[in-house]
């Protein structure tokens, strides 16, 4: 299968890691490890750096999120370099609460210094209004910028939306896969990982017959059903179809998009999920999967860190397979979810606050920080220059990073390509409404109506 240029590099990073690990095992090296100090180049003078300043953060690295301790660790390291800097971490893990906080901050002109924001198309309107910082000047530091997998920061280059500049920094790439309990699969007589949706349906039937709930979904957190739809719509319509919807050359009411909604509704009717799963939250879903209540769960590469916190006997039962494709639509087998996670920065900052925020941005997205994040917190990197020599990475993590290299046409959340900020709420709420009784056609019409209203 032909790989995209970006994903070839990802596979190359993993291959280099394996080779270097073998070299270290055979004798090691005496290469000096880069320190945080060596990766942070303070461009301000001694007098300026004595000013007290607060950097406010708004991310979803909070609560039980596996990156919560990572963020804390990086803050502490940065403060050792800059004792005059304080941090106000307003991060919120739950998506709806996070989205509401972000909307309020934007409406009141109180955007945090660094913000985790999804989708490239929705950024355009904010960038036009000067809300976001153009980080293009940072790319002049070639040593820092050329270390990224996507050296040109294409995801955050808004030229394609009529806004000149680059308005974010990539932080990581995350494939989304089906994690499953190997013991429960064996109990149900499933001897092969499902590759097609038809094989997945067969596995669901076998699990039900064995008295096992096939698929855990905590849809009270609406992003859970939204993520399932990401995978289904890319398998029925393809990633480019969602880009066309964002460009207004296609519609949600087109047959293959409605088909993806219907497949999700049919999965519920088939008994793939627990009864009343619409009222179960994500934390309950996770607990159910780890306890063996559910045989499968859909999640991103970030879920590996959650798995690694479980007892060894639980970890040993968990494996993954790529989200299945439809046998009659093989052309979309490589159209798979690969999230781009990154951060944007307040465009209204001035003076030393802007300087030190940029310093933090380069540090937090730099080589050292990405090495800590990859090795210690098991998160796929956004940089290709990470030094993984001697690192003992779990097989599950390495396998998922390797899988990234097979994705020929990656896509993020389906609303990433739509410039209307309200699409995230409108689409997900209508998906839940469909699961609670509305038809797939009704859901598609309501979502398309939001687009039409904003077009007038």
Short mmCIF file of C-alpha atoms in Angstrom, two decimals:
data_model
loop_
_atom_site.label_atom_id
_atom_site.label_comp_id
_atom_site.label_asym_id
_atom_site.label_seq_id
_atom_site.Cartn_x
_atom_site.Cartn_y
_atom_site.Cartn_z
CA UNK A 1 0.00 0.00 0.00
CA UNK A 2 1.32 3.42 -0.93
CA UNK A 3 2.15 5.54 2.12
CA UNK A 4 1.91 9.28 2.44
CA UNK A 5 5.23 11.11 2.79
CA UNK A 6 4.47 12.07 6.36
CA UNK A 7 3.61 8.55 7.42
CA UNK A 8 6.69 7.09 5.74
CA UNK A 9 8.75 9.26 8.03
CA UNK A 10 6.81 8.00 11.05
CA UNK A 11 7.64 4.41 10.13
CA UNK A 12 11.26 5.43 9.55
CA UNK A 13 11.42 6.88 13.07
CA UNK A 14 10.31 3.56 14.53
CA UNK A 15 12.72 1.59 12.35
CA UNK A 16 15.65 3.78 13.42
CA UNK A 17 14.62 3.28 17.04
CA UNK A 18 14.71 -0.51 16.71
CA UNK A 19 18.14 -0.44 15.02
CA UNK A 20 19.61 1.90 17.60
CA UNK A 21 18.18 -0.17 20.44
CA UNK A 22 20.03 -3.20 19.09
CA UNK A 23 23.26 -1.21 18.81
CA UNK A 24 22.95 -0.06 22.41
CA UNK A 25 22.31 -3.63 23.54
CA UNK A 26 25.56 -4.66 21.83
CA UNK A 27 27.76 -2.10 23.50
CA UNK A 28 25.99 1.24 23.86
CA UNK A 29 27.24 4.68 23.00
CA UNK A 30 28.80 7.55 24.85
CA UNK A 31 26.74 10.22 23.15
CA UNK A 32 25.73 13.04 25.46
CA UNK A 33 22.00 13.30 26.16
CA UNK A 34 20.54 16.71 25.40
CA UNK A 35 19.36 18.55 28.49
CA UNK A 36 16.34 20.84 28.83
CA UNK A 37 18.78 23.76 29.06
CA UNK A 38 20.39 22.83 25.75
CA UNK A 39 16.99 22.61 24.09
CA UNK A 40 15.81 25.99 25.33
CA UNK A 41 17.39 29.09 23.78
CA UNK A 42 16.37 32.16 25.75
CA UNK A 43 16.28 35.09 23.35
CA UNK A 44 15.63 37.69 26.07
CA UNK A 45 18.23 39.61 28.05
CA UNK A 46 19.03 39.03 31.72
CA UNK A 47 17.09 42.06 32.90
CA UNK A 48 13.97 41.15 30.97
CA UNK A 49 13.89 37.57 32.24
CA UNK A 50 13.56 38.82 35.82
CA UNK A 51 10.04 40.11 35.15
CA UNK A 52 7.31 38.06 36.77
CA UNK A 53 4.78 36.76 34.29
CA UNK A 54 1.97 34.19 34.21
CA UNK A 55 1.42 31.79 31.32
CA UNK A 56 -2.14 30.51 31.22
CA UNK A 57 -2.80 27.10 29.66
CA UNK A 58 -6.04 25.60 28.40
CA UNK A 59 -5.70 21.97 27.31
CA UNK A 60 -7.48 18.71 27.98
CA UNK A 61 -4.50 17.29 29.87
CA UNK A 62 -6.33 17.16 33.17
CA UNK A 63 -7.85 14.63 35.57
CA UNK A 64 -7.26 11.06 34.45
CA UNK A 65 -5.78 12.02 31.09
CA UNK A 66 -2.43 10.20 30.78
CA UNK A 67 -0.72 13.44 29.74
CA UNK A 68 -1.69 15.29 32.92
CA UNK A 69 1.52 14.31 34.78
CA UNK A 70 3.54 15.02 31.64
CA UNK A 71 2.27 18.60 31.48
CA UNK A 72 3.08 19.08 35.16
CA UNK A 73 6.59 17.71 34.66
CA UNK A 74 7.30 20.04 31.74
CA UNK A 75 5.97 23.04 33.66
CA UNK A 76 8.32 22.24 36.54
CA UNK A 77 11.29 21.87 34.18
CA UNK A 78 10.54 25.15 32.46
CA UNK A 79 10.21 26.97 35.78
CA UNK A 80 13.67 25.77 36.77
CA UNK A 81 14.95 27.56 33.67
CA UNK A 82 12.71 30.59 34.27
CA UNK A 83 11.95 31.00 38.01
CA UNK A 84 10.10 34.24 37.29
CA UNK A 85 7.40 32.42 35.31
CA UNK A 86 4.20 31.22 36.92
CA UNK A 87 1.64 28.96 35.27
CA UNK A 88 -2.13 29.02 35.53
CA UNK A 89 -3.31 25.65 34.29
CA UNK A 90 -7.02 25.84 33.45
CA UNK A 91 -7.05 22.49 31.63
CA UNK A 92 -10.30 20.50 31.56
CA UNK A 93 -10.48 16.83 30.57
CA UNK A 94 -14.18 16.54 29.72
CA UNK A 95 -14.78 17.64 26.13
CA UNK A 96 -18.09 19.51 26.47
CA UNK A 97 -16.89 21.48 29.49
CA UNK A 98 -13.62 22.23 27.72
CA UNK A 99 -15.43 23.45 24.60
CA UNK A 100 -17.71 25.69 26.65
CA UNK A 101 -14.72 27.17 28.48
CA UNK A 102 -12.94 27.85 25.21
CA UNK A 103 -16.01 29.53 23.71
CA UNK A 104 -16.35 31.75 26.77
CA UNK A 105 -12.68 32.72 26.68
CA UNK A 106 -12.91 33.66 23.00
CA UNK A 107 -16.15 35.60 23.48
CA UNK A 108 -14.71 37.59 26.41
CA UNK A 109 -11.34 38.19 24.74
CA UNK A 110 -9.60 36.19 27.44
CA UNK A 111 -7.89 33.45 25.44
CA UNK A 112 -5.19 31.51 27.29
CA UNK A 113 -1.56 31.89 26.19
CA UNK A 114 -1.52 28.30 24.89
CA UNK A 115 -4.66 26.45 23.83
CA UNK A 116 -5.35 22.95 22.57
CA UNK A 117 -7.65 23.44 19.60
CA UNK A 118 -8.96 20.93 17.07
CA UNK A 119 -9.43 21.23 13.34
CA UNK A 120 -7.62 23.43 10.84
CA UNK A 121 -10.65 24.93 9.10
CA UNK A 122 -12.23 26.43 12.26
CA UNK A 123 -8.96 28.21 13.03
CA UNK A 124 -9.27 30.41 9.95
CA UNK A 125 -11.98 32.68 11.33
CA UNK A 126 -10.10 33.16 14.59
CA UNK A 127 -6.88 33.88 12.72
CA UNK A 128 -8.59 36.48 10.53
CA UNK A 129 -9.69 38.33 13.64
CA UNK A 130 -6.21 38.33 15.16
CA UNK A 131 -7.21 36.00 17.98
CA UNK A 132 -4.45 33.52 17.14
CA UNK A 133 -0.70 34.05 16.82
CA UNK A 134 1.03 33.44 13.50
CA UNK A 135 3.95 31.25 14.53
CA UNK A 136 5.67 31.40 11.11
CA UNK A 137 8.68 33.31 12.55
CA UNK A 138 9.46 30.31 14.79
CA UNK A 139 10.22 28.26 11.67
CA UNK A 140 13.26 30.46 11.07
CA UNK A 141 14.94 28.40 13.81
CA UNK A 142 15.78 25.56 11.43
CA UNK A 143 17.24 23.27 14.10
CA UNK A 144 13.95 23.39 15.98
CA UNK A 145 11.54 23.46 13.03
CA UNK A 146 13.21 20.83 10.86
CA UNK A 147 12.94 18.27 13.65
CA UNK A 148 9.19 17.91 13.13
CA UNK A 149 7.74 15.07 11.07
CA UNK A 150 5.67 17.65 9.20
CA UNK A 151 8.40 20.24 8.65
CA UNK A 152 6.07 22.63 6.86
CA UNK A 153 3.29 22.46 9.49
CA UNK A 154 0.75 21.91 6.70
CA UNK A 155 -2.10 21.17 9.11
CA UNK A 156 -1.79 24.66 10.59
CA UNK A 157 -0.97 26.47 7.34
CA UNK A 158 -4.18 28.40 6.68
CA UNK A 159 -3.28 29.63 3.18
CA UNK A 160 -5.81 27.13 1.86
CA UNK A 161 -8.52 28.99 3.77
CA UNK A 162 -7.46 32.42 2.58
CA UNK A 163 -5.43 33.33 5.68
CA UNK A 164 -1.71 33.82 5.26
CA UNK A 165 0.43 32.23 7.96
CA UNK A 166 0.84 29.21 10.23
CA UNK A 167 -1.27 29.23 13.37
CA UNK A 168 -0.33 26.20 15.43
CA UNK A 169 2.38 23.72 16.38
CA UNK A 170 1.89 19.95 16.00
CA UNK A 171 2.27 17.99 19.21
CA UNK A 172 1.54 14.38 18.28
CA UNK A 173 -0.16 12.01 15.86
CA UNK A 174 -2.65 9.42 17.04
CA UNK A 175 -4.11 6.54 15.07
CA UNK A 176 -7.41 5.18 16.37
CA UNK A 177 -7.88 1.42 16.60
CA UNK A 178 -10.09 -1.28 18.09
CA UNK A 179 -8.60 -2.60 21.33
CA UNK A 180 -9.89 -6.02 22.33
CA UNK A 181 -9.73 -8.59 25.10
CA UNK A 182 -7.99 -11.66 23.65
CA UNK A 183 -9.37 -13.92 26.38
CA UNK A 184 -12.98 -12.92 25.68
CA UNK A 185 -12.45 -13.37 21.94
CA UNK A 186 -11.13 -16.87 22.59
CA UNK A 187 -14.08 -17.65 24.88
CA UNK A 188 -16.47 -16.62 22.09
CA UNK A 189 -14.66 -18.78 19.56
CA UNK A 190 -13.24 -15.88 17.55
CA UNK A 191 -9.94 -17.08 16.09
CA UNK A 192 -9.15 -14.18 13.74
CA UNK A 193 -9.03 -10.42 14.19
CA UNK A 194 -11.81 -8.85 12.09
CA UNK A 195 -10.48 -7.16 8.97
CA UNK A 196 -13.79 -6.31 7.33
CA UNK A 197 -17.03 -4.97 8.76
CA UNK A 198 -18.66 -8.24 7.79
CA UNK A 199 -16.16 -10.09 10.00
CA UNK A 200 -16.78 -7.58 12.79
CA UNK A 201 -20.52 -8.27 12.60
CA UNK A 202 -19.78 -11.99 12.88
CA UNK A 203 -17.57 -11.38 15.93
CA UNK A 204 -20.33 -9.32 17.56
CA UNK A 205 -22.79 -12.18 17.05
CA UNK A 206 -20.39 -14.70 18.58
CA UNK A 207 -19.69 -12.49 21.59
CA UNK A 208 -23.39 -11.98 22.23
CA UNK A 209 -23.99 -15.73 21.98
CA UNK A 210 -21.30 -16.22 24.63
CA UNK A 211 -23.04 -13.74 26.95
CA UNK A 212 -20.39 -11.03 26.46
CA UNK A 213 -21.12 -7.36 25.71
CA UNK A 214 -19.26 -6.88 22.42
CA UNK A 215 -18.37 -3.20 22.41
CA UNK A 216 -18.10 -0.75 25.27
CA UNK A 217 -19.18 2.83 24.48
CA UNK A 218 -19.70 5.62 27.03
CA UNK A 219 -21.83 7.82 24.78
CA UNK A 220 -22.85 10.18 27.57
CA UNK A 221 -19.57 11.80 26.56
CA UNK A 222 -20.71 12.56 23.02
CA UNK A 223 -17.24 12.35 21.53
CA UNK A 224 -17.33 8.58 21.97
CA UNK A 225 -20.11 8.14 19.40
CA UNK A 226 -18.51 10.90 17.33
CA UNK A 227 -15.27 8.96 17.13
CA UNK A 228 -17.08 5.83 15.98
CA UNK A 229 -18.67 7.90 13.24
CA UNK A 230 -15.24 9.24 12.19
CA UNK A 231 -14.21 5.70 11.34
CA UNK A 232 -17.48 4.70 9.72
CA UNK A 233 -17.77 7.73 7.45
CA UNK A 234 -14.19 7.31 6.26
CA UNK A 235 -14.94 3.67 5.45
CA UNK A 236 -18.18 4.44 3.57
CA UNK A 237 -17.40 7.81 1.97
CA UNK A 238 -13.66 8.43 2.36
CA UNK A 239 -11.69 11.25 3.96
CA UNK A 240 -11.87 13.40 0.85
CA UNK A 241 -15.67 13.40 1.04
CA UNK A 242 -15.54 15.19 4.39
CA UNK A 243 -13.08 17.69 2.94
CA UNK A 244 -15.55 18.27 0.12
CA UNK A 245 -18.31 18.92 2.65
CA UNK A 246 -16.08 21.52 4.29
CA UNK A 247 -15.50 23.09 0.88
CA UNK A 248 -19.30 22.97 0.23
CA UNK A 249 -19.01 20.76 -2.84
CA UNK A 250 -20.74 17.90 -1.00
CA UNK A 251 -23.41 17.54 1.69
CA UNK A 252 -24.18 15.55 4.80
CA UNK A 253 -27.35 14.40 3.05
CA UNK A 254 -25.35 12.66 0.29
CA UNK A 255 -26.06 8.94 0.23
CA UNK A 256 -22.70 7.61 1.42
CA UNK A 257 -22.62 10.01 4.40
CA UNK A 258 -26.15 9.06 5.46
CA UNK A 259 -25.06 5.44 5.02
CA UNK A 260 -22.33 5.90 7.64
CA UNK A 261 -24.89 7.20 10.14
CA UNK A 262 -27.17 4.28 9.38
CA UNK A 263 -24.36 1.78 10.00
CA UNK A 264 -23.91 3.26 13.50
CA UNK A 265 -27.63 3.04 14.17
CA UNK A 266 -27.65 -0.55 12.88
CA UNK A 267 -24.80 -1.48 15.22
CA UNK A 268 -26.99 -0.44 18.14
CA UNK A 269 -29.93 -2.41 16.76
CA UNK A 270 -27.66 -5.41 16.34
CA UNK A 271 -26.82 -5.32 20.05
CA UNK A 272 -23.18 -4.33 19.64
CA UNK A 273 -23.39 -1.99 22.62
CA UNK A 274 -24.67 -2.21 26.15
CA UNK A 275 -28.30 -1.26 26.79
CA UNK A 276 -28.63 2.44 27.64
CA UNK A 277 -25.01 3.08 26.66
CA UNK A 278 -26.07 6.64 25.84
CA UNK A 279 -26.18 7.31 29.59
CA UNK A 280 -22.77 5.79 30.40
CA UNK A 281 -19.70 8.03 30.60
CA UNK A 282 -16.21 7.38 29.29
CA UNK A 283 -14.65 6.56 32.67
CA UNK A 284 -17.31 3.88 33.22
CA UNK A 285 -16.59 2.55 29.73
CA UNK A 286 -12.87 2.27 30.49
CA UNK A 287 -13.48 0.52 33.80
CA UNK A 288 -15.82 -1.93 32.06
CA UNK A 289 -13.26 -2.77 29.41
CA UNK A 290 -10.44 -3.31 31.89
CA UNK A 291 -12.64 -5.47 34.12
CA UNK A 292 -13.58 -7.74 31.21
CA UNK A 293 -17.19 -6.55 30.94
CA UNK A 294 -16.69 -5.44 27.32
CA UNK A 295 -14.76 -7.31 24.66
CA UNK A 296 -13.82 -4.27 22.57
CA UNK A 297 -13.37 -0.53 22.80
CA UNK A 298 -12.45 2.03 20.15
CA UNK A 299 -9.75 4.48 21.17
CA UNK A 300 -6.66 6.37 20.10
CA UNK A 301 -2.98 5.65 20.65
CA UNK A 302 -3.18 7.70 23.86
CA UNK A 303 -5.13 4.80 25.39
CA UNK A 304 -1.93 2.74 25.57
CA UNK A 305 -0.83 4.70 28.63
CA UNK A 306 -4.11 3.82 30.37
CA UNK A 307 -3.54 0.17 29.51
CA UNK A 308 -0.02 0.26 30.95
CA UNK A 309 -1.34 1.42 34.32
CA UNK A 310 -3.34 -1.80 34.67
CA UNK A 311 -2.11 -4.97 36.42
CA UNK A 312 0.07 -7.24 34.31
CA UNK A 313 -2.67 -9.86 33.98
CA UNK A 314 -4.99 -7.25 32.45
CA UNK A 315 -2.33 -5.88 30.10
CA UNK A 316 -1.52 -9.36 28.83
CA UNK A 317 -5.08 -9.80 27.54
CA UNK A 318 -5.23 -6.62 25.45
CA UNK A 319 -4.32 -6.30 21.78
CA UNK A 320 -5.65 -4.21 18.88
CA UNK A 321 -6.68 -4.36 15.25
CA UNK A 322 -7.28 -1.57 12.68
CA UNK A 323 -10.86 -0.41 12.30
CA UNK A 324 -12.43 -2.79 9.74
CA UNK A 325 -13.31 -1.75 6.19
CA UNK A 326 -16.30 -2.73 4.06
CA UNK A 327 -15.63 -5.56 1.65
CA UNK A 328 -17.50 -3.77 -1.13
CA UNK A 329 -15.57 -0.52 -0.54
CA UNK A 330 -11.90 -1.63 -0.57
CA UNK A 331 -10.88 1.75 -1.99
CA UNK A 332 -11.36 3.24 1.49
CA UNK A 333 -9.29 0.68 3.38
CA UNK A 334 -6.47 3.20 3.82
CA UNK A 335 -8.79 6.11 4.70
CA UNK A 336 -8.23 5.91 8.43
CA UNK A 337 -8.33 8.13 11.47
CA UNK A 338 -5.00 9.74 12.32
CA UNK A 339 -5.53 12.66 14.65
CA UNK A 340 -3.19 15.65 14.59
CA UNK A 341 -2.95 17.12 18.07
CA UNK A 342 -1.39 20.52 18.56
CA UNK A 343 -1.61 23.90 20.19
CA UNK A 344 -2.40 27.46 19.16
CA UNK A 345 -1.33 30.66 20.88
CA UNK A 346 -2.95 33.94 21.85
CA UNK A 347 -2.51 36.47 19.05
CA UNK A 348 -3.05 39.46 21.34
CA UNK A 349 0.09 38.92 23.43
CA UNK A 350 2.76 41.63 23.44
CA UNK A 351 6.13 42.41 24.99
CA UNK A 352 7.78 40.01 27.38
CA UNK A 353 4.62 37.94 27.86
CA UNK A 354 4.69 37.13 24.14
CA UNK A 355 8.45 36.43 24.22
CA UNK A 356 8.28 34.02 27.14
CA UNK A 357 5.16 32.31 25.72
CA UNK A 358 7.10 31.66 22.50
CA UNK A 359 9.99 30.36 24.60
CA UNK A 360 7.56 27.99 26.34
CA UNK A 361 6.08 26.96 22.99
CA UNK A 362 9.49 25.99 21.63
CA UNK A 363 10.40 24.17 24.83
CA UNK A 364 7.11 22.25 25.14
CA UNK A 365 7.26 21.17 21.48
CA UNK A 366 11.02 20.68 21.41
CA UNK A 367 13.22 17.62 21.14
CA UNK A 368 13.75 17.04 24.87
CA UNK A 369 10.07 17.41 25.79
CA UNK A 370 9.02 15.07 22.97
CA UNK A 371 11.55 12.47 24.12
CA UNK A 372 10.11 12.54 27.63
CA UNK A 373 6.60 12.33 26.23
CA UNK A 374 7.40 9.37 23.95
CA UNK A 375 9.59 7.32 26.29
CA UNK A 376 8.00 8.00 29.67
CA UNK A 377 4.38 8.68 28.73
CA UNK A 378 4.07 6.44 25.66
CA UNK A 379 2.69 9.05 23.25
CA UNK A 380 3.54 8.99 19.51
CA UNK A 381 5.82 11.94 18.74
CA UNK A 382 5.36 14.86 16.38
CA UNK A 383 9.13 15.05 15.86
CA UNK A 384 11.43 12.76 13.90
CA UNK A 385 14.57 13.80 15.79
CA UNK A 386 13.59 12.19 19.10
CA UNK A 387 16.45 10.19 20.63
CA UNK A 388 15.09 6.79 21.67
CA UNK A 389 18.39 5.04 22.25
CA UNK A 390 18.10 2.53 25.05
CA UNK A 391 14.39 3.17 25.58
CA UNK A 392 12.31 0.14 26.51
CA UNK A 393 9.01 0.77 24.75
CA UNK A 394 6.14 -1.73 25.12
CA UNK A 395 5.35 -3.91 22.11
CA UNK A 396 1.75 -2.66 21.99
CA UNK A 397 2.96 0.93 21.67
CA UNK A 398 5.55 0.11 19.01
CA UNK A 399 2.97 -1.88 17.02
CA UNK A 400 0.56 1.05 16.99
CA UNK A 401 3.25 3.49 15.86
CA UNK A 402 4.16 1.00 13.13
CA UNK A 403 0.50 0.79 12.10
CA UNK A 404 0.55 4.56 11.53
CA UNK A 405 2.77 3.93 8.53
CA UNK A 406 0.05 1.94 6.76
CA UNK A 407 -2.46 4.81 6.70
CA UNK A 408 -2.43 6.10 3.12
CA UNK A 409 -5.13 8.79 3.46
CA UNK A 410 -5.31 10.06 7.06
CA UNK A 411 -8.23 12.00 8.46
CA UNK A 412 -8.93 13.70 11.76
CA UNK A 413 -12.33 14.38 13.29
CA UNK A 414 -14.91 14.73 10.51
CA UNK A 415 -15.58 18.35 11.56
CA UNK A 416 -11.89 19.32 11.25
CA UNK A 417 -12.52 20.37 7.66
CA UNK A 418 -15.57 22.52 8.33
CA UNK A 419 -15.11 26.26 9.06
CA UNK A 420 -18.27 26.44 11.19
CA UNK A 421 -17.22 26.15 14.88
CA UNK A 422 -20.67 24.92 15.93
CA UNK A 423 -20.37 21.77 13.82
CA UNK A 424 -18.72 19.80 16.61
CA UNK A 425 -21.73 20.22 18.92
CA UNK A 426 -24.44 20.10 16.26
CA UNK A 427 -23.12 16.96 14.60
CA UNK A 428 -22.44 15.03 17.79
CA UNK A 429 -25.75 15.99 19.39
CA UNK A 430 -27.59 14.83 16.29
CA UNK A 431 -25.67 11.55 16.25
CA UNK A 432 -26.83 10.93 19.82
CA UNK A 433 -30.34 12.01 18.85
CA UNK A 434 -30.26 9.42 16.08
CA UNK A 435 -29.17 6.70 18.50
CA UNK A 436 -32.05 7.67 20.79
CA UNK A 437 -34.69 7.41 18.07
CA UNK A 438 -34.28 9.75 15.12
CA UNK A 439 -33.50 8.36 11.68
CA UNK A 440 -30.15 8.64 9.95
CA UNK A 441 -31.78 10.84 7.31
CA UNK A 442 -33.18 13.18 9.98
CA UNK A 443 -29.79 13.49 11.65
CA UNK A 444 -28.08 14.27 8.34
CA UNK A 445 -30.72 16.89 7.45
CA UNK A 446 -30.31 18.65 10.80
CA UNK A 447 -26.53 18.74 10.48
CA UNK A 448 -26.76 20.02 6.90
CA UNK A 449 -29.29 22.62 8.03
CA UNK A 450 -26.66 24.11 10.37
CA UNK A 451 -24.36 24.52 7.39
CA UNK A 452 -27.11 26.06 5.29
CA UNK A 453 -28.05 28.52 8.04
CA UNK A 454 -24.48 29.72 8.32
CA UNK A 455 -24.18 30.05 4.55
CA UNK A 456 -26.99 32.59 4.36
#
